[in-house]
CSV table of N, CA, C and O in Angstrom, one decimal:
chain,number,residue,atom,x,y,z
A,7,MET,N,-8.1,13.2,0.6
A,7,MET,CA,-7.4,13.4,-0.9
A,7,MET,C,-7.9,13.4,-1.5
A,7,MET,O,-8.3,14.4,-1.6
A,8,THR,N,-7.0,14.4,-2.2
A,8,THR,CA,-6.5,15.1,-4.3
A,8,THR,C,-6.8,14.3,-5.0
A,8,THR,O,-5.3,13.3,-4.1
A,9,TYR,N,-7.0,14.1,-6.3
A,9,TYR,CA,-6.3,13.7,-7.3
A,9,TYR,C,-5.6,14.4,-8.1
A,9,TYR,O,-8.0,14.7,-9.1
A,10,LYS,N,-5.4,13.7,-9.2
A,10,LYS,CA,-5.8,14.0,-10.6
A,10,LYS,C,-5.1,13.6,-11.8
A,10,LYS,O,-5.0,12.4,-10.8
A,11,ARG,N,-5.6,13.2,-12.9
A,11,ARG,CA,-5.9,11.7,-14.0
A,11,ARG,C,-5.6,12.8,-15.0
A,11,ARG,O,-5.7,13.5,-15.3
A,12,PHE,N,-4.3,11.6,-15.6
A,12,PHE,CA,-3.8,12.2,-16.6
A,12,PHE,C,-3.6,10.3,-18.2
A,12,PHE,O,-2.4,9.3,-17.2
A,13,GLY,N,-4.5,10.4,-18.3
A,13,GLY,CA,-4.5,8.9,-19.0
A,13,GLY,C,-5.1,7.9,-18.2
A,13,GLY,O,-5.6,7.8,-17.4
A,14,ASN,N,-3.7,7.0,-18.3
A,14,ASN,CA,-3.5,5.4,-16.8
A,14,ASN,C,-3.4,6.1,-15.6
A,14,ASN,O,-3.1,4.9,-15.1
A,15,THR,N,-2.2,7.0,-15.4
A,15,THR,CA,-2.0,7.6,-14.4
A,15,THR,C,-2.7,8.4,-13.9
A,15,THR,O,-3.6,9.8,-14.4
A,16,TYR,N,-2.5,8.7,-12.0
A,16,TYR,CA,-3.2,9.1,-10.8
A,16,TYR,C,-1.7,9.5,-10.1
A,16,TYR,O,-1.1,9.1,-9.8
A,17,VAL,N,-2.5,11.1,-10.0
A,17,VAL,CA,-1.4,11.7,-9.3
A,17,VAL,C,-2.1,12.3,-8.0
A,17,VAL,O,-2.9,12.3,-8.0
A,18,VAL,N,-1.9,11.0,-7.3
A,18,VAL,CA,-3.0,11.6,-5.7
A,18,VAL,C,-2.0,11.8,-4.6
A,18,VAL,O,-1.1,12.0,-4.2
A,19,SER,N,-2.4,12.9,-4.2
A,19,SER,CA,-1.7,13.8,-3.1
A,19,SER,C,-3.0,12.9,-1.3
A,19,SER,O,-4.2,13.8,-1.0
A,20,ILE,N,-2.1,13.0,-0.6
A,20,ILE,CA,-3.1,12.2,0.5
A,20,ILE,C,-2.4,13.0,1.5
A,20,ILE,O,-1.5,13.5,1.8
A,21,GLU,N,-3.0,13.2,2.4
A,21,GLU,CA,-2.5,14.9,2.7
A,21,GLU,C,-3.1,15.0,4.2
A,21,GLU,O,-3.0,13.7,5.3
A,22,LYS,N,-2.7,15.2,5.2
A,22,LYS,CA,-1.9,15.1,6.7
A,22,LYS,C,-3.5,14.5,7.1
A,22,LYS,O,-4.1,15.7,7.8
A,23,GLY,N,-2.9,13.7,8.5
A,23,GLY,CA,-4.1,13.2,9.0
A,23,GLY,C,-5.0,12.3,8.9
A,23,GLY,O,-5.3,12.1,9.4
A,24,GLU,N,-5.0,12.2,7.1
A,24,GLU,CA,-5.2,10.7,7.3
A,24,GLU,C,-4.3,9.9,6.9
A,24,GLU,O,-3.6,9.6,6.0
A,25,GLU,N,-5.1,8.5,6.3
A,25,GLU,CA,-4.8,7.0,6.7
A,25,GLU,C,-3.9,6.5,5.2
A,25,GLU,O,-4.5,7.1,4.8
A,26,VAL,N,-3.0,6.4,4.9
A,26,VAL,CA,-2.5,5.8,3.9
A,26,VAL,C,-3.7,4.7,3.0
A,26,VAL,O,-4.0,5.0,2.5
A,27,VAL,N,-4.2,3.5,3.3
A,27,VAL,CA,-3.5,2.4,2.9
A,27,VAL,C,-5.3,2.8,2.6
A,27,VAL,O,-5.3,2.8,1.2
A,28,GLU,N,-5.6,2.0,3.2
A,28,GLU,CA,-7.4,3.5,3.4
A,28,GLU,C,-7.6,4.7,2.5
A,28,GLU,O,-8.4,4.2,1.6
A,29,SER,N,-7.5,5.2,2.4
A,29,SER,CA,-7.1,6.2,1.4
A,29,SER,C,-7.0,5.7,-0.3
A,29,SER,O,-7.6,6.3,-1.1
A,30,LEU,N,-6.4,5.5,-0.2
A,30,LEU,CA,-5.8,4.6,-1.3
A,30,LEU,C,-7.1,3.2,-2.6
A,30,LEU,O,-7.3,3.3,-3.0
A,31,LYS,N,-7.1,2.6,-0.8
A,31,LYS,CA,-7.9,2.3,-1.1
A,31,LYS,C,-9.9,1.9,-1.2
A,31,LYS,O,-9.8,2.5,-2.6
A,32,ARG,N,-10.1,4.1,-0.8
A,32,ARG,CA,-10.8,4.6,-0.9
A,32,ARG,C,-10.9,5.2,-2.2
A,32,ARG,O,-12.1,4.9,-3.6
A,33,PHE,N,-9.8,5.6,-3.0
A,33,PHE,CA,-9.4,6.4,-4.0
A,33,PHE,C,-10.2,4.7,-5.7
A,33,PHE,O,-10.2,5.4,-6.4
A,34,CYS,N,-9.0,4.0,-5.2
A,34,CYS,CA,-9.3,2.7,-6.3
A,34,CYS,C,-11.0,2.0,-6.4
A,34,CYS,O,-11.1,1.7,-8.2
A,35,GLU,N,-11.6,2.3,-5.6
A,35,GLU,CA,-12.8,1.8,-5.4
A,35,GLU,C,-13.7,3.0,-6.3
A,35,GLU,O,-15.0,3.0,-7.2
A,36,ALA,N,-13.0,4.5,-6.0
A,36,ALA,CA,-14.1,5.6,-6.0
A,36,ALA,C,-13.6,5.4,-8.3
A,36,ALA,O,-14.8,6.1,-8.9
A,37,GLU,N,-12.2,5.1,-8.2
A,37,GLU,CA,-12.0,5.7,-9.9
A,37,GLU,C,-12.2,4.0,-10.6
A,37,GLU,O,-11.5,3.8,-11.7
A,38,ASN,N,-12.2,3.1,-9.7
A,38,ASN,CA,-13.0,1.8,-10.5
A,38,ASN,C,-11.4,0.9,-10.7
A,38,ASN,O,-12.0,1.0,-12.1
A,39,ILE,N,-10.5,1.6,-10.4
A,39,ILE,CA,-8.8,0.3,-10.6
A,39,ILE,C,-9.3,-0.7,-9.3
A,39,ILE,O,-8.6,-1.2,-8.7
A,40,LYS,N,-8.7,-2.6,-10.4
A,40,LYS,CA,-9.1,-2.9,-10.9
A,40,LYS,C,-7.7,-3.6,-10.6
A,40,LYS,O,-7.0,-4.7,-10.1
A,41,LEU,N,-6.7,-3.3,-11.2
A,41,LEU,CA,-5.5,-3.7,-11.9
A,41,LEU,C,-4.1,-2.3,-11.6
A,41,LEU,O,-5.1,-0.7,-12.5
A,42,GLY,N,-2.9,-2.6,-11.0
A,42,GLY,CA,-2.1,-1.4,-11.1
A,42,GLY,C,-1.4,-1.4,-10.2
A,42,GLY,O,-1.3,-2.6,-9.5
A,43,TYR,N,-0.4,-0.4,-10.6
A,43,TYR,CA,1.0,-0.5,-9.9
A,43,TYR,C,1.8,1.0,-8.6
A,43,TYR,O,0.4,2.1,-9.4
A,44,ILE,N,1.5,1.1,-7.5
A,44,ILE,CA,2.1,2.4,-7.2
A,44,ILE,C,3.4,2.5,-6.8
A,44,ILE,O,4.1,1.3,-6.3
A,45,THR,N,3.3,3.5,-6.4
A,45,THR,CA,4.9,4.2,-6.2
A,45,THR,C,4.4,6.0,-6.1
A,45,THR,O,4.0,6.4,-6.1
A,46,GLY,N,5.4,5.8,-4.2
A,46,GLY,CA,5.0,7.0,-3.1
A,46,GLY,C,6.0,8.0,-2.7
A,46,GLY,O,6.9,6.6,-2.8
A,47,ILE,N,5.4,8.8,-1.9
A,47,ILE,CA,7.1,9.4,-1.2
A,47,ILE,C,5.9,10.2,0.0
A,47,ILE,O,5.3,10.6,0.1
A,48,GLY,N,7.0,10.1,0.9
A,48,GLY,CA,5.7,11.1,2.3
A,48,GLY,C,6.2,11.3,3.6
A,48,GLY,O,7.8,11.2,4.1
A,49,ALA,N,5.9,11.7,4.0
A,49,ALA,CA,5.9,11.6,6.3
A,49,ALA,C,5.1,11.2,6.8
A,49,ALA,O,3.1,11.6,6.1
A,50,SER,N,5.8,9.7,7.6
A,50,SER,CA,4.6,9.7,8.3
A,50,SER,C,4.8,9.6,10.5
A,50,SER,O,6.2,9.3,10.2
A,51,ASN,N,3.5,9.9,10.9
A,51,ASN,CA,4.3,9.7,12.4
A,51,ASN,C,3.4,8.3,12.8
A,51,ASN,O,4.2,8.3,14.3
A,52,LYS,N,3.2,8.5,12.3
A,52,LYS,CA,2.2,6.1,13.0
A,52,LYS,C,2.0,5.4,11.9
A,52,LYS,O,1.7,5.8,11.5
A,53,LEU,N,3.3,4.6,12.6
A,53,LEU,CA,2.7,3.5,11.0
A,53,LEU,C,2.8,2.4,12.1
A,53,LEU,O,3.2,2.2,12.9
A,54,VAL,N,2.2,1.1,10.7
A,54,VAL,CA,2.3,-0.6,11.2
A,54,VAL,C,3.2,-0.7,10.5
A,54,VAL,O,2.1,-0.3,9.2
A,55,ILE,N,3.8,-2.1,10.3
A,55,ILE,CA,4.5,-2.1,9.6
A,55,ILE,C,4.2,-3.4,9.5
A,55,ILE,O,4.2,-3.6,11.1
A,56,GLY,N,4.7,-5.3,8.8
A,56,GLY,CA,5.4,-6.3,9.6
A,56,GLY,C,5.7,-7.4,8.1
A,56,GLY,O,6.3,-6.3,6.4
A,57,ILE,N,6.1,-8.0,8.4
A,57,ILE,CA,7.3,-8.8,8.1
A,57,ILE,C,6.9,-10.4,8.3
A,57,ILE,O,6.0,-10.3,9.5
A,58,PHE,N,6.6,-11.2,6.9
A,58,PHE,CA,6.0,-12.5,6.9
A,58,PHE,C,7.2,-13.4,7.8
A,58,PHE,O,7.6,-13.5,6.5
A,59,ASP,N,6.8,-13.9,7.9
A,59,ASP,CA,7.7,-15.1,9.1
A,59,ASP,C,7.4,-16.5,8.0
A,59,ASP,O,6.5,-17.4,7.7
A,60,THR,N,7.7,-17.0,7.1
A,60,THR,CA,7.0,-18.2,6.3
A,60,THR,C,7.3,-19.2,6.2
A,60,THR,O,6.9,-20.1,6.8
A,61,THR,N,7.8,-19.5,8.0
A,61,THR,CA,7.7,-20.7,8.9
A,61,THR,C,7.2,-20.8,8.8
A,61,THR,O,5.6,-21.9,9.3
A,62,GLU,N,6.6,-20.2,10.2
A,62,GLU,CA,5.1,-20.1,10.5
A,62,GLU,C,3.8,-19.8,10.2
A,62,GLU,O,2.5,-19.5,10.7
A,63,LYS,N,4.1,-18.9,8.6
A,63,LYS,CA,3.1,-19.0,8.3
A,63,LYS,C,2.8,-17.2,8.7
A,63,LYS,O,1.4,-16.8,8.4
A,64,VAL,N,2.8,-17.1,9.8
A,64,VAL,CA,2.0,-15.0,10.0
A,64,VAL,C,2.4,-13.9,10.1
A,64,VAL,O,4.2,-14.1,9.6
A,65,TYR,N,2.1,-13.1,10.0
A,65,TYR,CA,2.6,-11.7,9.9
A,65,TYR,C,2.8,-10.5,11.6
A,65,TYR,O,2.1,-12.0,12.0
A,66,ARG,N,3.7,-10.3,11.7
A,66,ARG,CA,4.6,-9.9,12.1
A,66,ARG,C,4.4,-8.5,12.5
A,66,ARG,O,5.1,-7.9,11.0
A,67,SER,N,3.7,-8.2,13.3
A,67,SER,CA,3.4,-5.9,12.9
A,67,SER,C,4.4,-5.4,14.3
A,67,SER,O,4.9,-5.8,15.7
A,68,ARG,N,4.1,-4.4,14.1
A,68,ARG,CA,5.0,-3.1,14.7
A,68,ARG,C,4.5,-2.1,14.5
A,68,ARG,O,5.0,-1.5,13.3
A,69,GLU,N,4.8,-1.7,15.3
A,69,GLU,CA,3.4,-0.2,15.3
A,69,GLU,C,5.0,0.6,15.2
A,69,GLU,O,6.4,0.7,16.7
A,70,ILE,N,5.5,0.8,14.7
A,70,ILE,CA,6.6,3.3,14.6
A,70,ILE,C,5.4,4.2,15.0
A,70,ILE,O,5.0,4.9,14.2
A,71,THR,N,6.1,4.8,15.7
A,71,THR,CA,6.1,6.4,15.8
A,71,THR,C,7.0,7.4,15.8
A,71,THR,O,8.2,6.7,16.2
A,72,GLY,N,6.3,8.3,15.7
A,72,GLY,CA,8.4,9.2,15.5
A,72,GLY,C,8.3,9.8,14.0
A,72,GLY,O,7.2,9.1,13.6
A,73,GLU,N,8.6,10.6,14.2
A,73,GLU,CA,8.1,11.8,12.6
A,73,GLU,C,9.4,10.5,11.8
A,73,GLU,O,10.4,10.0,12.0
A,74,HIS,N,8.7,10.0,10.7
A,74,HIS,CA,9.2,9.1,9.9
A,74,HIS,C,9.1,9.6,8.7
A,74,HIS,O,8.1,10.1,7.5
A,75,GLU,N,10.7,10.6,7.3
A,75,GLU,CA,10.4,10.4,5.2
A,75,GLU,C,9.9,8.7,5.5
A,75,GLU,O,10.4,7.8,5.4
A,76,ILE,N,8.9,8.7,4.6
A,76,ILE,CA,8.2,7.9,3.1
A,76,ILE,C,10.0,8.4,2.5
A,76,ILE,O,9.2,8.6,1.4
A,77,THR,N,10.7,7.1,2.6
A,77,THR,CA,10.6,6.8,1.7
A,77,THR,C,10.6,7.0,0.4
A,77,THR,O,12.0,6.6,-1.4
A,78,SER,N,10.4,5.1,0.3
A,78,SER,CA,9.6,4.4,-0.5
A,78,SER,C,8.5,4.1,-0.5
A,78,SER,O,8.8,2.8,0.7
A,79,LEU,N,7.4,4.2,-1.8
A,79,LEU,CA,6.6,3.4,-0.9
A,79,LEU,C,6.1,2.1,-2.3
A,79,LEU,O,5.6,3.1,-2.9
A,80,THR,N,5.7,1.6,-2.4
A,80,THR,CA,5.5,0.6,-3.6
A,80,THR,C,4.7,-0.7,-3.7
A,80,THR,O,4.5,-0.9,-2.9
A,81,GLY,N,3.2,-1.5,-4.7
A,81,GLY,CA,3.5,-1.9,-4.2
A,81,GLY,C,2.0,-2.3,-5.2
A,81,GLY,O,2.4,-1.5,-6.1
A,82,ASN,N,0.8,-2.1,-5.4
A,82,ASN,CA,0.1,-3.3,-6.7
A,82,ASN,C,-1.5,-3.1,-6.8
A,82,ASN,O,-1.5,-2.9,-5.1
A,83,ILE,N,-1.9,-3.2,-7.0
A,83,ILE,CA,-3.1,-3.0,-6.8
A,83,ILE,C,-4.2,-4.8,-7.1
A,83,ILE,O,-4.4,-4.4,-9.6
A,84,THR,N,-4.5,-5.0,-7.2
A,84,THR,CA,-5.3,-6.7,-7.5
A,84,THR,C,-6.7,-6.1,-6.7
A,84,THR,O,-7.5,-5.8,-6.4
A,85,THR,N,-7.6,-7.7,-7.1
A,85,THR,CA,-9.3,-7.7,-6.6
A,85,THR,C,-8.7,-8.8,-5.6
A,85,THR,O,-8.2,-10.1,-5.9
A,86,MET,N,-9.3,-9.6,-5.0
A,86,MET,CA,-10.0,-10.5,-4.6
A,86,MET,C,-11.3,-11.0,-3.4
A,86,MET,O,-11.5,-10.2,-2.7
A,87,LYS,N,-11.9,-11.9,-4.7
A,87,LYS,CA,-13.0,-12.0,-3.5
A,87,LYS,C,-14.0,-10.8,-4.2
A,87,LYS,O,-14.8,-10.2,-3.4
A,88,GLY,N,-13.5,-9.8,-5.0
A,88,GLY,CA,-14.7,-8.9,-6.0
A,88,GLY,C,-13.6,-7.6,-5.1
A,88,GLY,O,-14.5,-6.6,-5.6
A,89,GLU,N,-13.5,-7.8,-4.4
A,89,GLU,CA,-12.6,-6.7,-3.0
A,89,GLU,C,-11.0,-6.2,-3.5
A,89,GLU,O,-10.6,-6.0,-3.6
A,90,THR,N,-11.0,-4.7,-3.4
A,90,THR,CA,-10.1,-4.3,-3.8
A,90,THR,C,-9.0,-4.2,-2.7
A,90,THR,O,-8.8,-5.1,-2.4
A,91,TYR,N,-7.7,-5.3,-3.2
A,91,TYR,CA,-6.8,-5.4,-2.3
A,91,TYR,C,-5.4,-4.6,-3.0
A,91,TYR,O,-4.9,-4.9,-3.8
A,92,LEU,N,-4.6,-4.6,-2.1
A,92,LEU,CA,-3.8,-3.4,-1.6
A,92,LEU,C,-2.5,-4.6,-0.6
A,92,LEU,O,-2.9,-4.6,0.0
A,93,HIS,N,-1.4,-4.1,-2.4
A,93,HIS,CA,-0.8,-4.8,-1.5
A,93,HIS,C,1.1,-4.3,-1.0
A,93,HIS,O,1.6,-4.0,-2.2
A,94,ILE,N,1.3,-3.0,0.2
A,94,ILE,CA,2.0,-1.8,-0.6
A,94,ILE,C,3.0,-2.1,0.8
A,94,ILE,O,2.7,-3.1,2.4
A,95,HIS,N,4.7,-2.5,0.6
A,95,HIS,CA,5.4,-2.6,1.6
A,95,HIS,C,6.1,-0.6,0.9
A,95,HIS,O,5.8,0.0,0.3
A,96,VAL,N,6.9,-0.8,2.4
A,96,VAL,CA,7.2,0.8,2.7
A,96,VAL,C,8.5,0.7,2.6
A,96,VAL,O,9.0,0.0,3.7
A,97,THR,N,9.6,1.4,2.8
A,97,THR,CA,10.7,2.1,3.4
A,97,THR,C,11.0,3.8,3.9
A,97,THR,O,10.2,3.8,3.2
A,98,LEU,N,11.0,3.7,5.4
A,98,LEU,CA,11.3,4.5,5.8
A,98,LEU,C,12.9,5.2,6.6
A,98,LEU,O,13.0,3.9,6.6
A,99,ALA,N,13.1,6.2,6.7
A,99,ALA,CA,13.9,7.1,7.2
A,99,ALA,C,13.3,7.9,8.8
A,99,ALA,O,12.5,9.2,8.0
A,100,ASN,N,14.6,7.3,10.0
A,100,ASN,CA,14.0,8.5,10.7
A,100,ASN,C,15.1,10.0,11.3
A,100,ASN,O,15.6,9.9,10.2
A,101,SER,N,14.8,10.5,12.5
A,101,SER,CA,15.4,11.8,12.6
A,101,SER,C,17.3,10.7,12.0
A,101,SER,O,18.1,11.5,11.7
A,102,GLU,N,17.7,9.9,12.8
A,102,GLU,CA,19.6,9.6,12.7
A,102,GLU,C,19.1,8.8,11.4
A,102,GLU,O,20.7,7.9,10.8
A,103,PHE,N,18.7,8.7,10.0
A,103,PHE,CA,19.0,8.6,9.3
A,103,PHE,C,19.2,7.3,9.3
A,103,PHE,O,19.6,6.5,7.8
A,104,ASN,N,18.3,6.8,10.0
A,104,ASN,CA,18.1,4.7,9.6
A,104,ASN,C,17.1,4.8,9.6
A,104,ASN,O,15.4,5.4,9.6
A,105,ALA,N,16.7,3.6,8.2
A,105,ALA,CA,16.0,2.7,7.5
A,105,ALA,C,15.2,1.7,8.2
A,105,ALA,O,16.5,0.6,8.6
A,106,VAL,N,14.2,1.7,7.7
A,106,VAL,CA,13.8,0.1,8.6
A,106,VAL,C,12.5,0.2,7.0
A,106,VAL,O,12.3,1.1,7.0
A,107,GLY,N,11.9,-1.0,7.0
A,107,GLY,CA,10.3,-1.6,5.9
A,107,GLY,C,10.3,-2.4,6.3
A,107,GLY,O,10.1,-4.1,7.0
A,108,GLY,N,8.7,-2.6,5.2
A,108,GLY,CA,8.6,-3.7,5.1
A,108,GLY,C,7.5,-3.2,4.7
A,108,GLY,O,7.1,-2.4,4.1
A,109,HIS,N,6.3,-3.8,5.0
A,109,HIS,CA,4.6,-4.6,4.6
A,109,HIS,C,3.8,-3.2,5.4
A,109,HIS,O,3.7,-3.3,6.6
A,110,LEU,N,3.7,-2.7,4.1
A,110,LEU,CA,3.0,-1.2,5.1
A,110,LEU,C,0.7,-1.8,5.0
A,110,LEU,O,0.3,-2.2,4.4
A,111,ASN,N,1.0,-1.6,6.5
A,111,ASN,CA,0.1,-2.2,7.4
A,111,ASN,C,-1.5,-1.0,7.6
A,111,ASN,O,-2.0,-0.1,6.6
A,112,SER,N,-1.0,-0.1,7.6
A,112,SER,CA,-1.7,1.5,8.1
A,112,SER,C,-0.5,2.3,8.3
A,112,SER,O,1.3,2.4,8.7
A,113,ALA,N,-0.3,4.0,7.8
A,113,ALA,CA,0.5,5.0,7.8
A,113,ALA,C,-0.8,6.1,7.7
A,113,ALA,O,-1.6,7.0,6.9
A,114,VAL,N,-0.2,7.4,8.9
A,114,VAL,CA,-0.4,8.6,9.2
A,114,VAL,C,0.1,9.6,8.8
A,114,VAL,O,1.9,10.0,9.5
A,115,VAL,N,-0.9,9.9,7.5
A,115,VAL,CA,0.4,11.5,6.6
A,115,VAL,C,0.6,12.5,8.0
A,115,VAL,O,-0.2,12.8,8.5
A,116,SER,N,1.8,12.8,8.4
A,116,SER,CA,1.8,13.8,9.0
A,116,SER,C,2.3,15.2,8.5
A,116,SER,O,2.9,17.0,9.1
A,117,GLY,N,2.7,15.2,6.8
A,117,GLY,CA,3.2,16.6,6.1
A,117,GLY,C,2.2,15.6,5.0
A,117,GLY,O,1.6,16.6,4.7
A,118,VAL,N,3.3,15.6,4.2
A,118,VAL,CA,2.4,15.4,3.0
A,118,VAL,C,2.8,13.3,2.4
A,118,VAL,O,4.2,13.1,2.9
A,119,CYS,N,2.4,12.9,1.7
A,119,CYS,CA,2.3,11.4,1.1
A,119,CYS,C,1.7,11.7,-0.4
A,119,CYS,O,0.3,12.3,-1.2
A,120,GLU,N,2.9,11.2,-1.6
A,120,GLU,CA,2.4,12.2,-3.3
A,120,GLU,C,2.7,11.0,-3.2
A,120,GLU,O,3.7,10.4,-3.3
A,121,VAL,N,1.2,9.8,-4.0
A,121,VAL,CA,1.4,8.6,-4.5
A,121,VAL,C,1.2,8.8,-6.1
A,121,VAL,O,0.2,10.0,-6.1
A,122,PHE,N,2.1,8.4,-7.3
A,122,PHE,CA,1.4,8.1,-8.3
A,122,PHE,C,0.7,6.9,-8.1
A,122,PHE,O,1.4,5.5,-8.0
A,123,VAL,N,-0.2,6.3,-9.4
A,123,VAL,CA,-0.8,5.3,-9.5
A,123,VAL,C,-0.7,5.0,-10.8
A,123,VAL,O,-1.2,6.3,-11.3
A,124,GLN,N,-0.4,3.8,-11.3
A,124,GLN,CA,-0.3,3.7,-13.0
A,124,GLN,C,-1.6,2.3,-13.5
A,124,GLN,O,-1.5,1.2,-12.5
A,125,LYS,N,-3.1,2.8,-13.7
A,125,LYS,CA,-3.7,2.3,-13.7
A,125,LYS,C,-3.2,1.1,-15.0
A,125,LYS,O,-3.2,0.9,-15.7
A,126,VAL,N,-3.7,-0.2,-15.1
A,126,VAL,CA,-3.6,-0.9,-16.0
A,126,VAL,C,-4.6,-2.0,-16.2
A,126,VAL,O,-5.2,-2.2,-15.3
A,127,GLU,N,-5.7,-2.2,-17.5
A,127,GLU,CA,-6.4,-2.5,-18.2
A,127,GLU,C,-6.9,-4.0,-17.5
A,127,GLU,O,-5.6,-4.9,-17.8
A,128,GLY,N,-6.9,-4.3,-17.4
A,128,GLY,CA,-7.5,-5.9,-17.3
A,128,GLY,C,-8.0,-5.8,-15.3
A,128,GLY,O,-8.4,-5.6,-14.0
A,129,GLU,N,-7.4,-7.8,-15.5
A,129,GLU,CA,-8.3,-7.7,-13.5
A,129,GLU,C,-7.6,-8.5,-13.6
A,129,GLU,O,-7.1,-9.5,-14.4
A,130,VAL,N,-6.8,-9.0,-11.9
A,130,VAL,CA,-5.7,-9.9,-11.8
A,130,VAL,C,-6.5,-10.0,-10.4
A,130,VAL,O,-6.3,-9.1,-8.9
A,131,ASP,N,-7.2,-11.6,-9.7
A,131,ASP,CA,-7.6,-11.9,-8.8
A,131,ASP,C,-6.8,-12.6,-7.9
A,131,ASP,O,-4.9,-13.0,-8.5
A,132,ARG,N,-6.9,-12.5,-6.7
A,132,ARG,CA,-6.2,-13.2,-5.5
A,132,ARG,C,-6.7,-14.2,-5.1
A,132,ARG,O,-8.1,-14.7,-5.0
A,133,GLU,N,-6.2,-16.0,-4.4
A,133,GLU,CA,-6.4,-16.2,-3.7
A,133,GLU,C,-5.9,-16.3,-2.5
A,133,GLU,O,-4.3,-16.8,-2.6
A,134,PHE,N,-6.2,-17.4,-1.2
A,134,PHE,CA,-5.8,-18.0,-0.6
A,134,PHE,C,-4.4,-19.0,-0.7
A,134,PHE,O,-5.3,-20.3,-1.5
A,135,ASP,N,-2.9,-19.2,-0.5
A,135,ASP,CA,-2.5,-20.3,-0.9
A,135,ASP,C,-2.2,-21.0,0.9
A,135,ASP,O,-1.2,-20.6,0.6
A,136,GLN,N,-2.6,-22.6,1.0
A,136,GLN,CA,-2.0,-22.4,2.0
A,136,GLN,C,-0.8,-23.2,2.1
A,136,GLN,O,-0.7,-22.5,3.1
A,137,ASP,N,-0.5,-23.7,1.5
A,137,ASP,CA,0.7,-23.8,0.9
A,137,ASP,C,1.8,-22.5,1.8
A,137,ASP,O,3.0,-22.4,2.4
A,138,VAL,N,1.8,-21.1,0.8
A,138,VAL,CA,2.5,-20.4,1.4
A,138,VAL,C,2.4,-20.0,2.5
A,138,VAL,O,3.0,-18.6,2.9
A,139,GLY,N,1.1,-20.1,2.3
A,139,GLY,CA,0.1,-18.7,3.4
A,139,GLY,C,0.0,-18.0,2.9
A,139,GLY,O,0.1,-17.2,4.2
A,140,LEU,N,0.3,-17.0,2.1
A,140,LEU,CA,-0.5,-15.9,1.5
A,140,LEU,C,-1.5,-15.6,0.6
A,140,LEU,O,-1.5,-17.4,-0.2
A,141,ASN,N,-1.8,-14.7,0.6
A,141,ASN,CA,-3.1,-14.2,-0.2
A,141,ASN,C,-2.0,-14.1,-1.8
A,141,ASN,O,-1.4,-13.1,-2.4
A,142,VAL,N,-2.1,-15.4,-2.8
A,142,VAL,CA,-0.9,-14.5,-3.5
A,142,VAL,C,-2.1,-14.2,-5.5
A,142,VAL,O,-2.9,-14.7,-5.2
A,143,LEU,N,-1.2,-14.0,-6.7
A,143,LEU,CA,-1.7,-13.8,-7.6
A,143,LEU,C,-2.3,-14.9,-7.8
A,143,LEU,O,-1.9,-16.4,-8.2
A,144,LYS,N,-3.6,-15.2,-8.9
A,144,LYS,CA,-4.0,-16.2,-9.6
A,144,LYS,C,-4.2,-16.3,-11.1
A,144,LYS,O,-5.4,-14.9,-11.7
A,145,LEU,N,-3.6,-16.6,-11.6
A,145,LEU,CA,-2.9,-15.5,-13.1
A,145,LEU,C,-4.0,-17.4,-14.1
A,145,LEU,O,-3.4,-18.6,-13.5
């Protein structure tokens, strides 16, 4: 992974074979980014995405393999109990041009992954909400 800073905006290049979520977490920790948002594109051939079941209050995850374009990667950066917390969603397109998406658990880059990160001054923490079943913003 390499990156370059322009004011509060970073351009991050995640390289072939690297895992996207872990790379972005390491990047945020190295640059002390506690609050911000993420947008990106790229390619992956091994991903795990999920969807939250609001009735049972659990994530359902699925591994996806084969070449996929990451047509949209978007998310936010916050903290939870002092640790970096990334909440990222992804939309993918396969070789048949069919799209699928959900919460991004992991993605291994098969070509490139280009991400813009906007740092916001401040810090927003999260806490678990028993009623919702998710880690929600604590504002």
